[in-house]
Amino acid sequence: EVQLVESGGGLVQPGSSLKLSCVASGFTFNKSNMHWIRQAPKKGLEWIGLIYYDGSFKYYTDSMKGRFTISRDNSENTLYLEMNSLRSEDTAVYYCAKQGPLYVMDAWGLGASVTVSS
Amino acid sequence: DVQMTQSPSYLAASPGESVSISCKASKSIGNNLAWYQEKPGMTNKLLIHSGSTLQSGTPSRFSGSRSGTDFTLTIRSLEFEDFALYYCQQFNEYPLTFGSGTKLEI
């Protein structure tokens, strides 16, 4: 069974940094592109970006370029999202997702909640 | 960026009825559209990709169609488990973008 488990969320102050993790199991992690998506309170889904299976390519939504960094450790079956200079508008649940054969997400985690507030 | 305009935001229906949810792309995306279901306490579920291809495990009462840049998710003979949030997503180009969601309520 495919499982994705996010962790590392919490309450942080504006301007601080946070690194989320997503541990994968049940599939061949090192052959799968992976995505991060977020959902602000009472809002819809917002795609953050993706990383190729081997880390050779990354793409970020413009609004998050430069502040957010996606990385992975295939030896640990773990995906990361490092977030810097956090703002109140980054308050959201952050999901990792596995990409299927097309650029769709065929498995999701339950998400990690991040609250940016003083 | 490709804007995905999803409607309606809310939809009320009864079990046994059929409903349709629309998603309009701001430009041509071919058939590169997916539909997802979101339910509290559960992971998001991919229902349909490529406009009309059912993901493995998706019940046959779900169907997707396309007319130009307009896409429709239809659910026939609603069951209690279908009352949820639904999102469309285009995967034709970066950045990937989602519709704003449709809450299907009893």
Coordinates of N, CA and C in Angstrom, one line a residue, chain A:
Chain A
E1 N 0.8 -1.2 0.0 CA 0.0 0.0 0.0 C 0.9 1.3 0.0
V2 N 0.6 2.2 -0.9 CA 1.3 3.4 -1.0 C 1.0 4.3 0.3
Q3 N 2.0 4.8 0.9 CA 1.8 5.7 2.1 C 2.8 6.8 2.0
L4 N 2.2 8.0 2.3 CA 3.0 9.2 2.3 C 2.7 9.9 3.7
V5 N 3.7 10.1 4.5 CA 3.5 10.7 5.8 C 4.3 11.9 6.0
E6 N 3.6 13.1 6.0 CA 4.3 14.3 6.2 C 4.5 14.6 7.7
S7 N 5.6 15.3 8.0 CA 5.9 15.8 9.4 C 6.7 17.1 9.4
G8 N 6.8 17.7 10.6 CA 7.6 18.9 10.7 C 6.9 20.2 10.7
G9 N 5.5 20.1 10.7 CA 4.7 21.3 10.7 C 4.7 21.8 12.1
G10 N 4.1 23.0 12.3 CA 3.9 23.6 13.6 C 3.6 25.0 13.5
L11 N 3.7 25.7 14.7 CA 3.5 27.1 14.8 C 4.9 27.8 14.7
V12 N 5.1 28.7 13.8 CA 6.3 29.5 13.7 C 6.1 30.9 13.5
Q13 N 7.1 31.7 13.9 CA 7.0 33.2 13.8 C 7.2 33.7 12.3
P14 N 6.6 34.8 12.0 CA 6.9 35.4 10.7 C 8.4 35.6 10.5
G15 N 9.0 35.3 9.3 CA 10.4 35.5 9.0 C 11.2 34.2 9.3
S16 N 10.6 33.3 10.0 CA 11.4 32.1 10.4 C 11.4 31.1 9.2
S17 N 12.1 30.0 9.5 CA 12.3 28.9 8.5 C 11.7 27.6 9.1
L18 N 11.3 26.7 8.2 CA 10.8 25.4 8.6 C 11.1 24.4 7.5
K19 N 11.4 23.2 7.9 CA 11.6 22.1 6.9 C 10.6 21.0 7.1
L20 N 9.8 20.7 6.1 CA 8.9 19.6 6.2 C 9.5 18.3 5.6
S21 N 9.1 17.2 6.1 CA 9.5 15.9 5.6 C 8.3 15.1 5.1
C22 N 8.6 14.2 4.2 CA 7.5 13.3 3.7 C 8.2 12.0 3.5
V23 N 7.8 11.0 4.3 CA 8.4 9.7 4.2 C 7.5 8.8 3.4
A24 N 8.0 8.2 2.4 CA 7.3 7.4 1.4 C 7.5 5.9 1.6
S25 N 6.4 5.1 1.4 CA 6.6 3.7 1.4 C 5.5 3.0 0.5
G26 N 5.7 1.8 0.1 CA 4.8 1.1 -0.7 C 4.9 1.2 -2.2
F27 N 6.0 2.0 -2.6 CA 6.2 2.1 -4.0 C 7.7 2.4 -4.2
T28 N 8.2 2.4 -5.5 CA 9.6 2.6 -5.7 C 9.8 4.1 -5.8
F29 N 10.2 4.7 -4.6 CA 10.4 6.1 -4.4 C 11.4 6.7 -5.4
N30 N 12.5 6.0 -5.7 CA 13.5 6.5 -6.5 C 13.2 6.5 -8.0
K31 N 12.0 6.0 -8.3 CA 11.5 6.1 -9.7 C 10.3 7.0 -9.9
S32 N 10.0 7.7 -8.8 CA 8.8 8.6 -8.8 C 9.1 10.0 -8.7
N33 N 8.5 10.9 -9.6 CA 8.5 12.3 -9.4 C 7.6 12.6 -8.2
M34 N 7.9 13.6 -7.5 CA 7.1 14.0 -6.3 C 6.8 15.5 -6.3
H35 N 5.6 15.7 -5.6 CA 5.1 17.1 -5.6 C 4.8 17.6 -4.2
W36 N 4.8 18.9 -4.0 CA 4.2 19.5 -2.8 C 3.1 20.4 -3.2
I37 N 2.0 20.3 -2.5 CA 0.8 21.1 -2.7 C 0.4 21.7 -1.3
R38 N -0.2 22.8 -1.3 CA -0.7 23.3 0.0 C -2.1 23.8 -0.1
Q39 N -2.7 23.9 1.0 CA -4.1 24.4 1.1 C -4.3 25.3 2.3
A40 N -4.4 26.6 2.0 CA -4.7 27.6 3.1 C -6.1 27.4 3.7
P41 N -6.3 27.9 4.9 CA -7.6 27.7 5.5 C -8.7 28.2 4.7
K42 N -9.7 27.4 4.5 CA -10.9 27.8 3.7 C -10.6 28.1 2.2
K43 N -9.4 27.6 1.8 CA -9.1 27.9 0.4 C -8.9 26.6 -0.4
G44 N -8.6 26.7 -1.7 CA -8.4 25.5 -2.5 C -7.0 25.1 -2.5
L45 N -6.7 24.1 -3.3 CA -5.4 23.6 -3.5 C -4.5 24.5 -4.3
E46 N -3.2 24.6 -3.8 CA -2.2 25.4 -4.6 C -1.0 24.6 -4.7
W47 N -0.6 24.4 -6.0 CA 0.6 23.6 -6.3 C 1.8 24.4 -6.0
I48 N 2.8 23.8 -5.3 CA 4.0 24.4 -4.9 C 5.1 24.1 -5.9
G49 N 5.3 22.8 -6.2 CA 6.3 22.5 -7.2 C 6.6 21.0 -7.2
L50 N 7.5 20.6 -8.0 CA 7.8 19.2 -8.1 C 9.3 19.0 -8.2
I51 N 9.7 17.7 -7.9 CA 11.1 17.3 -8.1 C 11.1 16.0 -8.8
Y52 N 12.0 15.9 -9.8 CA 12.1 14.6 -10.6 C 12.6 13.5 -9.7
Y53 N 12.4 12.3 -10.1 CA 12.7 11.1 -9.4 C 14.2 11.0 -8.9
D54 N 15.1 11.6 -9.7 CA 16.5 11.6 -9.4 C 17.0 12.9 -8.9
G55 N 16.1 13.9 -8.7 CA 16.5 15.2 -8.2 C 17.1 16.1 -9.3
S56 N 17.1 15.7 -10.6 CA 17.7 16.4 -11.6 C 17.0 17.6 -12.1
F57 N 15.7 17.7 -11.8 CA 14.9 18.8 -12.2 C 13.9 19.2 -11.1
K58 N 13.7 20.5 -10.9 CA 12.8 21.0 -10.0 C 12.0 22.1 -10.7
Y59 N 10.8 22.3 -10.3 CA 10.0 23.4 -10.8 C 9.2 24.0 -9.6
Y60 N 9.1 25.3 -9.5 CA 8.3 25.9 -8.5 C 7.4 26.9 -9.0
T61 N 6.2 27.0 -8.4 CA 5.3 28.1 -8.7 C 6.1 29.5 -8.5
D62 N 5.8 30.4 -9.3 CA 6.6 31.7 -9.2 C 6.5 32.3 -7.8
S63 N 5.4 32.3 -7.2 CA 5.2 33.0 -5.9 C 6.1 32.3 -4.8
M64 N 6.6 31.2 -5.1 CA 7.4 30.5 -4.0 C 8.8 30.3 -4.4
K65 N 9.2 30.7 -5.6 CA 10.6 30.6 -6.1 C 11.4 31.4 -5.2
G66 N 12.6 30.9 -4.8 CA 13.5 31.7 -4.0 C 13.3 31.5 -2.5
R67 N 12.1 31.2 -2.1 CA 11.8 31.0 -0.6 C 11.7 29.5 -0.3
F68 N 11.2 28.7 -1.2 CA 10.9 27.3 -1.0 C 11.9 26.5 -1.8
T69 N 12.4 25.4 -1.1 CA 13.3 24.5 -1.8 C 12.8 23.1 -1.6
I70 N 12.6 22.4 -2.7 CA 12.3 20.9 -2.6 C 13.5 20.1 -2.8
S71 N 13.6 19.1 -2.0 CA 14.8 18.2 -2.2 C 14.3 16.8 -1.8
R72 N 15.2 15.8 -2.0 CA 14.8 14.4 -1.7 C 16.1 13.6 -1.3
D73 N 15.9 12.6 -0.5 CA 16.9 11.6 -0.2 C 16.4 10.3 -0.6
N74 N 16.8 9.8 -1.7 CA 16.3 8.5 -2.2 C 16.7 7.3 -1.3
S75 N 17.8 7.5 -0.6 CA 18.3 6.4 0.2 C 17.4 6.3 1.5
E76 N 16.7 7.4 1.8 CA 15.8 7.4 3.0 C 14.3 7.4 2.6
N77 N 14.1 7.3 1.3 CA 12.7 7.4 0.8 C 12.0 8.7 1.4
T78 N 12.7 9.8 1.4 CA 12.1 11.0 2.0 C 12.2 12.2 1.1
L79 N 11.1 12.9 1.1 CA 11.0 14.2 0.3 C 11.0 15.3 1.3
Y80 N 11.6 16.4 0.9 CA 11.6 17.6 1.8 C 11.1 18.8 1.2
L81 N 10.6 19.7 2.0 CA 10.2 21.1 1.6 C 10.8 22.0 2.6
E82 N 11.8 22.8 2.2 CA 12.4 23.8 3.1 C 11.8 25.2 2.8
M83 N 11.3 25.8 3.8 CA 10.6 27.1 3.6 C 11.3 28.2 4.4
N84 N 11.6 29.2 3.8 CA 12.3 30.4 4.4 C 11.4 31.6 4.4
S85 N 11.8 32.6 5.3 CA 11.1 33.9 5.3 C 9.6 33.7 5.3
L86 N 9.2 32.9 6.2 CA 7.7 32.5 6.2 C 6.9 33.7 6.6
R87 N 5.7 33.8 5.9 CA 4.8 34.9 6.1 C 3.4 34.3 6.6
S88 N 2.6 35.2 7.1 CA 1.3 34.7 7.5 C 0.5 34.0 6.4
E89 N 0.7 34.5 5.2 CA -0.1 33.8 4.1 C 0.5 32.5 3.7
D90 N 1.6 32.0 4.3 CA 2.0 30.6 4.1 C 1.3 29.7 5.1
T91 N 0.5 30.2 5.9 CA -0.3 29.3 6.8 C -1.1 28.4 6.0
A92 N -1.0 27.1 6.1 CA -1.7 26.1 5.3 C -1.4 24.7 5.8
V93 N -2.1 23.8 5.2 CA -1.7 22.4 5.3 C -0.9 22.0 4.1
Y94 N 0.2 21.4 4.3 CA 1.1 21.1 3.2 C 1.1 19.6 2.9
Y95 N 0.8 19.3 1.7 CA 0.7 17.9 1.3 C 1.9 17.5 0.4
C96 N 2.4 16.3 0.5 CA 3.2 15.7 -0.5 C 2.4 14.7 -1.3
A97 N 2.8 14.6 -2.5 CA 2.0 13.7 -3.4 C 3.0 13.0 -4.4
K98 N 2.6 11.8 -4.7 CA 3.4 11.0 -5.7 C 2.8 11.2 -7.1
Q99 N 3.7 11.4 -8.0 CA 3.2 11.6 -9.4 C 3.0 10.2 -10.1
G100 N 1.9 10.1 -10.8 CA 1.6 8.9 -11.5 C 2.3 8.9 -12.9
P101 N 1.8 8.1 -13.8 CA 2.4 8.1 -15.2 C 2.3 9.4 -15.9
L102 N 1.3 10.2 -15.6 CA 1.2 11.5 -16.2 C 1.5 12.5 -15.1
Y103 N 1.3 13.8 -15.4 CA 1.6 14.8 -14.3 C 0.4 15.0 -13.4
V104 N -0.1 13.8 -12.9 CA -1.2 13.9 -11.9 C -0.7 13.2 -10.7
M105 N -1.3 13.5 -9.6 CA -0.9 13.0 -8.3 C -1.8 11.8 -7.9
D106 N -1.2 10.6 -8.0 CA -2.0 9.5 -7.7 C -2.0 8.9 -6.3
A107 N -1.2 9.6 -5.5 CA -1.2 9.3 -4.0 C -0.8 10.5 -3.3
W108 N -1.5 10.8 -2.2 CA -1.3 12.0 -1.3 C -1.1 11.6 0.1
G109 N -0.4 12.4 0.8 CA -0.3 12.3 2.3 C -1.5 13.0 2.9
L110 N -1.6 12.9 4.2 CA -2.7 13.5 5.0 C -2.3 15.0 5.3
G111 N -1.1 15.4 5.1 CA -0.7 16.8 5.2 C -0.1 17.1 6.6
A112 N 0.7 18.2 6.5 CA 1.3 18.7 7.7 C 0.9 20.2 7.9
S113 N 0.4 20.5 9.1 CA -0.2 21.9 9.2 C 0.9 22.9 9.7
V114 N 1.0 24.0 9.0 CA 2.0 25.0 9.3 C 1.2 26.3 9.6
T115 N 1.5 26.9 10.7 CA 0.8 28.2 11.1 C 1.9 29.2 11.3
V116 N 1.8 30.3 10.6 CA 2.8 31.4 10.7 C 2.1 32.5 11.4
S117 N 2.6 32.8 12.6 CA 1.9 33.8 13.4 C 2.8 34.2 14.6
S118 N 2.7 35.5 14.9 CA 3.5 36.0 16.1 C 2.7 35.9 17.4

